[in-house]
Tab-separated table of C-alpha atoms in Angstrom:
chain	number	residue	atom	x	y	z
A	1	MET	CA	-5.529	-46.747	13.043
A	2	SER	CA	-6.200	-45.339	16.959
A	3	HIS	CA	-5.703	-41.586	17.175
A	4	PRO	CA	-4.609	-40.040	20.276
A	5	PRO	CA	-6.612	-38.209	22.643
A	6	VAL	CA	-7.627	-34.576	21.620
A	7	VAL	CA	-6.477	-32.224	24.684
A	8	SER	CA	-8.375	-29.144	24.954
A	9	ARG	CA	-6.677	-25.876	24.533
A	10	ARG	CA	-5.686	-24.970	28.374
A	11	ALA	CA	-6.089	-28.454	30.170
A	12	HIS	CA	-3.399	-27.588	32.264
A	13	ARG	CA	-3.433	-24.812	34.978
A	14	GLU	CA	-0.783	-21.966	34.763
A	15	PRO	CA	1.710	-21.508	37.860
A	16	GLY	CA	-0.546	-19.898	40.483
A	17	GLU	CA	-3.722	-20.388	39.233
A	18	VAL	CA	-6.567	-22.091	41.441
A	19	PHE	CA	-9.154	-22.428	39.237
A	20	GLY	CA	-8.926	-23.495	35.245
A	21	SER	CA	-9.666	-21.594	32.194
A	22	GLY	CA	-13.554	-22.352	32.736
A	23	PHE	CA	-13.978	-20.500	35.813
A	24	THR	CA	-11.928	-17.442	34.104
A	25	LEU	CA	-14.399	-17.021	31.377
A	26	PHE	CA	-16.918	-17.152	33.875
A	27	ALA	CA	-15.493	-14.326	35.883
A	28	ASP	CA	-14.522	-12.436	32.901
A	29	MET	CA	-18.412	-12.569	31.903
A	30	LEU	CA	-19.527	-11.282	34.910
A	31	LEU	CA	-17.031	-8.435	34.817
A	32	VAL	CA	-18.217	-7.567	31.348
A	33	GLY	CA	-21.896	-7.674	32.370
A	34	VAL	CA	-20.847	-4.970	35.036
A	35	VAL	CA	-19.283	-2.878	33.085
A	36	THR	CA	-21.825	-3.181	30.176
A	37	ALA	CA	-24.442	-2.571	32.661
A	38	VAL	CA	-22.887	1.003	33.571
A	39	ALA	CA	-22.231	1.702	29.985
A	40	CYS	CA	-26.304	1.007	29.510
A	41	VAL	CA	-27.252	3.459	32.498
A	42	PRO	CA	-27.872	6.535	29.621
A	43	VAL	CA	-30.200	3.779	27.882
A	44	VAL	CA	-29.523	4.869	24.532
A	45	THR	CA	-25.825	3.377	24.425
A	46	ALA	CA	-27.381	0.069	25.313
A	47	PRO	CA	-27.182	-1.221	21.905
A	48	ALA	CA	-23.407	0.229	21.542
A	49	ALA	CA	-22.519	-1.213	24.959
A	50	LEU	CA	-23.907	-4.614	24.331
A	51	SER	CA	-22.042	-4.649	20.661
A	52	ALA	CA	-19.052	-3.811	22.457
A	53	ALA	CA	-19.397	-6.639	25.029
A	54	CYS	CA	-19.996	-9.466	22.056
A	55	ALA	CA	-16.954	-7.945	20.056
A	56	VAL	CA	-14.832	-8.662	23.315
A	57	PHE	CA	-16.175	-11.870	23.543
A	58	ARG	CA	-15.660	-12.603	19.572
A	59	ARG	CA	-12.085	-11.623	20.348
A	60	THR	CA	-11.948	-14.227	23.078
A	61	ALA	CA	-13.273	-16.611	21.383
A	62	ALA	CA	-10.900	-16.157	18.219
A	63	ASN	CA	-7.640	-15.910	20.125
A	64	GLY	CA	-8.073	-17.580	23.374
A	65	VAL	CA	-7.146	-14.062	24.999
A	66	GLN	CA	-8.745	-13.018	28.190
A	67	VAL	CA	-10.989	-10.288	28.625
A	68	ARG	CA	-9.219	-7.159	29.355
A	69	LEU	CA	-11.252	-3.786	30.831
A	70	GLY	CA	-9.291	-1.510	28.627
A	71	ASP	CA	-10.051	-3.513	25.132
A	72	LEU	CA	-13.953	-3.062	26.597
A	73	ALA	CA	-13.741	0.441	27.662
A	74	ALA	CA	-11.665	0.967	23.797
A	75	GLU	CA	-14.663	-1.069	21.879
A	76	VAL	CA	-17.648	0.794	23.739
A	77	ARG	CA	-16.023	4.301	22.701
A	78	ALA	CA	-15.575	3.134	18.977
A	79	ARG	CA	-19.255	2.213	19.025
A	80	LEU	CA	-20.718	5.539	20.507
A	81	THR	CA	-21.464	6.945	17.048
A	82	LEU	CA	-24.789	9.374	16.142
A	83	PRO	CA	-25.702	5.981	14.197
A	84	ALA	CA	-25.604	3.884	17.319
A	85	LEU	CA	-27.371	6.096	19.712
A	86	LEU	CA	-30.278	6.802	17.495
A	87	LYS	CA	-30.483	3.189	16.824
A	88	GLY	CA	-30.683	3.078	21.163
A	89	LEU	CA	-33.853	4.722	20.805
A	90	VAL	CA	-35.678	2.045	19.631
A	91	PRO	CA	-35.200	-0.408	22.514
A	92	PRO	CA	-36.988	2.343	24.724
A	93	ALA	CA	-39.752	3.439	22.092
A	94	PHE	CA	-40.702	-0.568	21.714
A	95	ALA	CA	-40.799	-0.660	25.612
A	96	VAL	CA	-42.925	1.905	26.149
A	97	LEU	CA	-45.201	0.580	22.901
A	98	PHE	CA	-45.485	-2.377	24.979
A	99	LEU	CA	-46.827	-0.942	28.029
A	100	LEU	CA	-48.898	0.664	26.342
A	101	ASP	CA	-50.085	-2.452	24.447
A	102	GLU	CA	-50.281	-4.038	27.988
A	103	GLU	CA	-52.583	-1.418	29.701
A	104	LEU	CA	-54.737	-1.765	26.779
A	105	LEU	CA	-55.297	-5.643	26.972
A	106	ARG	CA	-55.987	-4.959	31.073
A	107	SER	CA	-58.530	-2.822	30.196
A	108	GLY	CA	-60.680	-5.547	28.996
A	109	LEU	CA	-60.646	-5.037	25.715
A	110	PRO	CA	-62.340	-7.752	23.413
A	111	GLY	CA	-59.575	-10.597	22.081
A	112	ALA	CA	-57.636	-9.570	25.099
A	113	ALA	CA	-56.961	-13.143	26.154
A	114	LEU	CA	-56.032	-14.256	22.880
A	115	MET	CA	-53.613	-10.640	22.177
A	116	ALA	CA	-51.871	-11.337	25.334
A	117	PRO	CA	-49.755	-14.203	24.408
A	118	VAL	CA	-49.156	-12.846	21.119
A	119	LEU	CA	-47.919	-9.533	22.811
A	120	MET	CA	-45.582	-11.664	24.488
A	121	LEU	CA	-44.472	-13.608	22.013
A	122	LEU	CA	-43.592	-10.328	19.740
A	123	ALA	CA	-41.824	-9.207	22.902
A	124	LEU	CA	-39.726	-12.162	22.957
A	125	GLY	CA	-39.082	-12.027	19.287
A	126	ALA	CA	-38.164	-9.096	19.177
A	127	ALA	CA	-35.405	-9.791	22.121
A	128	ALA	CA	-33.993	-11.835	20.341
A	129	VAL	CA	-33.474	-10.476	17.164
A	130	GLY	CA	-32.179	-7.353	19.238
A	131	LEU	CA	-29.683	-9.847	20.541
A	132	ARG	CA	-28.661	-10.852	16.900
A	133	ALA	CA	-28.319	-7.062	16.000
A	134	VAL	CA	-25.967	-6.492	19.253
A	135	ALA	CA	-24.011	-9.235	17.950
A	136	LEU	CA	-23.372	-8.475	14.706
A	137	ASP	CA	-19.603	-7.892	13.072
A	138	ARG	CA	-18.651	-5.639	10.453
A	139	PRO	CA	-20.210	-5.292	7.901
A	140	HIS	CA	-23.812	-5.522	8.988
A	141	ARG	CA	-22.896	-3.828	12.552
A	142	LEU	CA	-26.105	-3.061	14.653
A	143	SER	CA	-27.895	-3.927	11.490
A	144	GLY	CA	-32.108	-4.580	12.119
A	145	ARG	CA	-32.497	-5.887	8.814
A	146	GLU	CA	-29.364	-8.422	8.655
A	147	ALA	CA	-30.550	-9.808	12.579
A	148	LEU	CA	-33.988	-10.346	11.508
A	149	ALA	CA	-32.740	-12.278	8.503
A	150	ARG	CA	-30.656	-14.256	10.332
A	151	SER	CA	-33.202	-14.943	13.135
A	152	LEU	CA	-35.244	-16.213	10.457
A	153	ALA	CA	-33.047	-18.331	8.825
A	154	ASP	CA	-31.580	-20.071	12.085
A	155	PRO	CA	-34.877	-20.846	13.928
A	156	ARG	CA	-32.947	-22.807	16.497
A	157	GLY	CA	-30.143	-20.154	17.236
A	158	THR	CA	-33.057	-17.683	17.712
A	159	ALA	CA	-35.143	-20.436	20.130
A	160	LEU	CA	-31.720	-20.257	21.847
A	161	LEU	CA	-31.766	-16.437	22.469
A	162	ALA	CA	-35.303	-16.381	23.372
A	163	GLY	CA	-35.056	-19.055	26.312
A	164	ALA	CA	-31.864	-16.606	27.150
A	165	VAL	CA	-34.175	-13.937	27.619
A	166	VAL	CA	-36.717	-15.565	29.671
A	167	LEU	CA	-33.909	-17.053	31.865
A	168	ALA	CA	-32.651	-13.701	31.944
A	169	ALA	CA	-36.366	-11.999	33.113
A	170	GLN	CA	-36.403	-14.747	35.505
A	171	LEU	CA	-33.336	-14.412	37.317
A	172	LEU	CA	-34.200	-10.624	37.013
A	173	TRP	CA	-37.669	-11.064	38.867
A	174	ALA	CA	-36.324	-13.299	41.973
A	175	MET	CA	-33.273	-11.564	42.257
A	176	PRO	CA	-33.094	-7.922	41.189
A	177	VAL	CA	-29.712	-7.240	42.137
A	178	LEU	CA	-28.308	-9.463	39.353
A	179	LEU	CA	-29.219	-7.022	37.016
A	180	PRO	CA	-25.783	-5.427	36.889
A	181	LEU	CA	-24.542	-8.800	35.746
A	182	LEU	CA	-27.020	-9.642	33.149
A	183	PRO	CA	-25.638	-7.950	30.497
A	184	GLY	CA	-22.464	-10.020	30.106
A	185	PRO	CA	-24.563	-13.582	29.976
A	186	LEU	CA	-26.746	-12.280	27.201
A	187	ALA	CA	-23.837	-10.581	25.005
A	188	PHE	CA	-22.121	-14.072	25.676
A	189	ALA	CA	-25.231	-16.135	24.341
A	190	ALA	CA	-25.666	-13.717	21.473
A	191	THR	CA	-21.871	-13.986	20.679
A	192	ALA	CA	-21.950	-17.888	21.047
A	193	VAL	CA	-25.321	-18.359	19.042
A	194	ASP	CA	-23.721	-16.052	16.048
A	195	LEU	CA	-20.293	-17.850	15.705
A	196	ARG	CA	-21.920	-21.179	15.582
A	197	ARG	CA	-24.055	-20.083	12.889
A	198	PRO	CA	-21.806	-20.396	9.802
A	199	ALA	CA	-20.518	-23.661	11.135
A	200	ASP	CA	-23.614	-25.131	10.827
A	201	PRO	CA	-24.308	-26.901	7.334
A	202	TYR	CA	-28.156	-26.979	8.076
A	203	ASP	CA	-28.278	-23.093	8.463
A	204	ARG	CA	-26.907	-22.416	5.175
């Protein structure tokens, strides 16, 4: 028995629409990136802002609705709580610690050649776990413990997030002007990895 071909949820274009829905999602991702970058300027608001971006992408994936600037702003305001701001101190503290360790390695300490790649791997792993944390929905929102548990239980997803961080770092190094756009793709990647995890029987 033959089955009719499956047609994607917006295979046609709406009247007046120049590009397809894939391009619309790309534009939404860039818009989310710029707004999230602005919300991350105080630094301690970065986890809350990225979590809001992930929530907007999660809603888009579930309902197929287009990203709205008002919804993103509302999500950011709802997440700017005292616990979230306290958790926002973790990334800058880790960055300072990483820079101090890097300076110590450059000073010619014994074992520096071995510890340098280990330090880079630790930083990359911490960034992947951080992306896991901002993508978490209730009741585990911004939970570092849950993010670490999911990272260990889903090594493929963690590798994907690590690759996203490496790619973002390379783009930033090559074209620093892209900095305001990078939070969008990173939040999108974190959301996609978090959404694929329950559907994968090998991760259960």
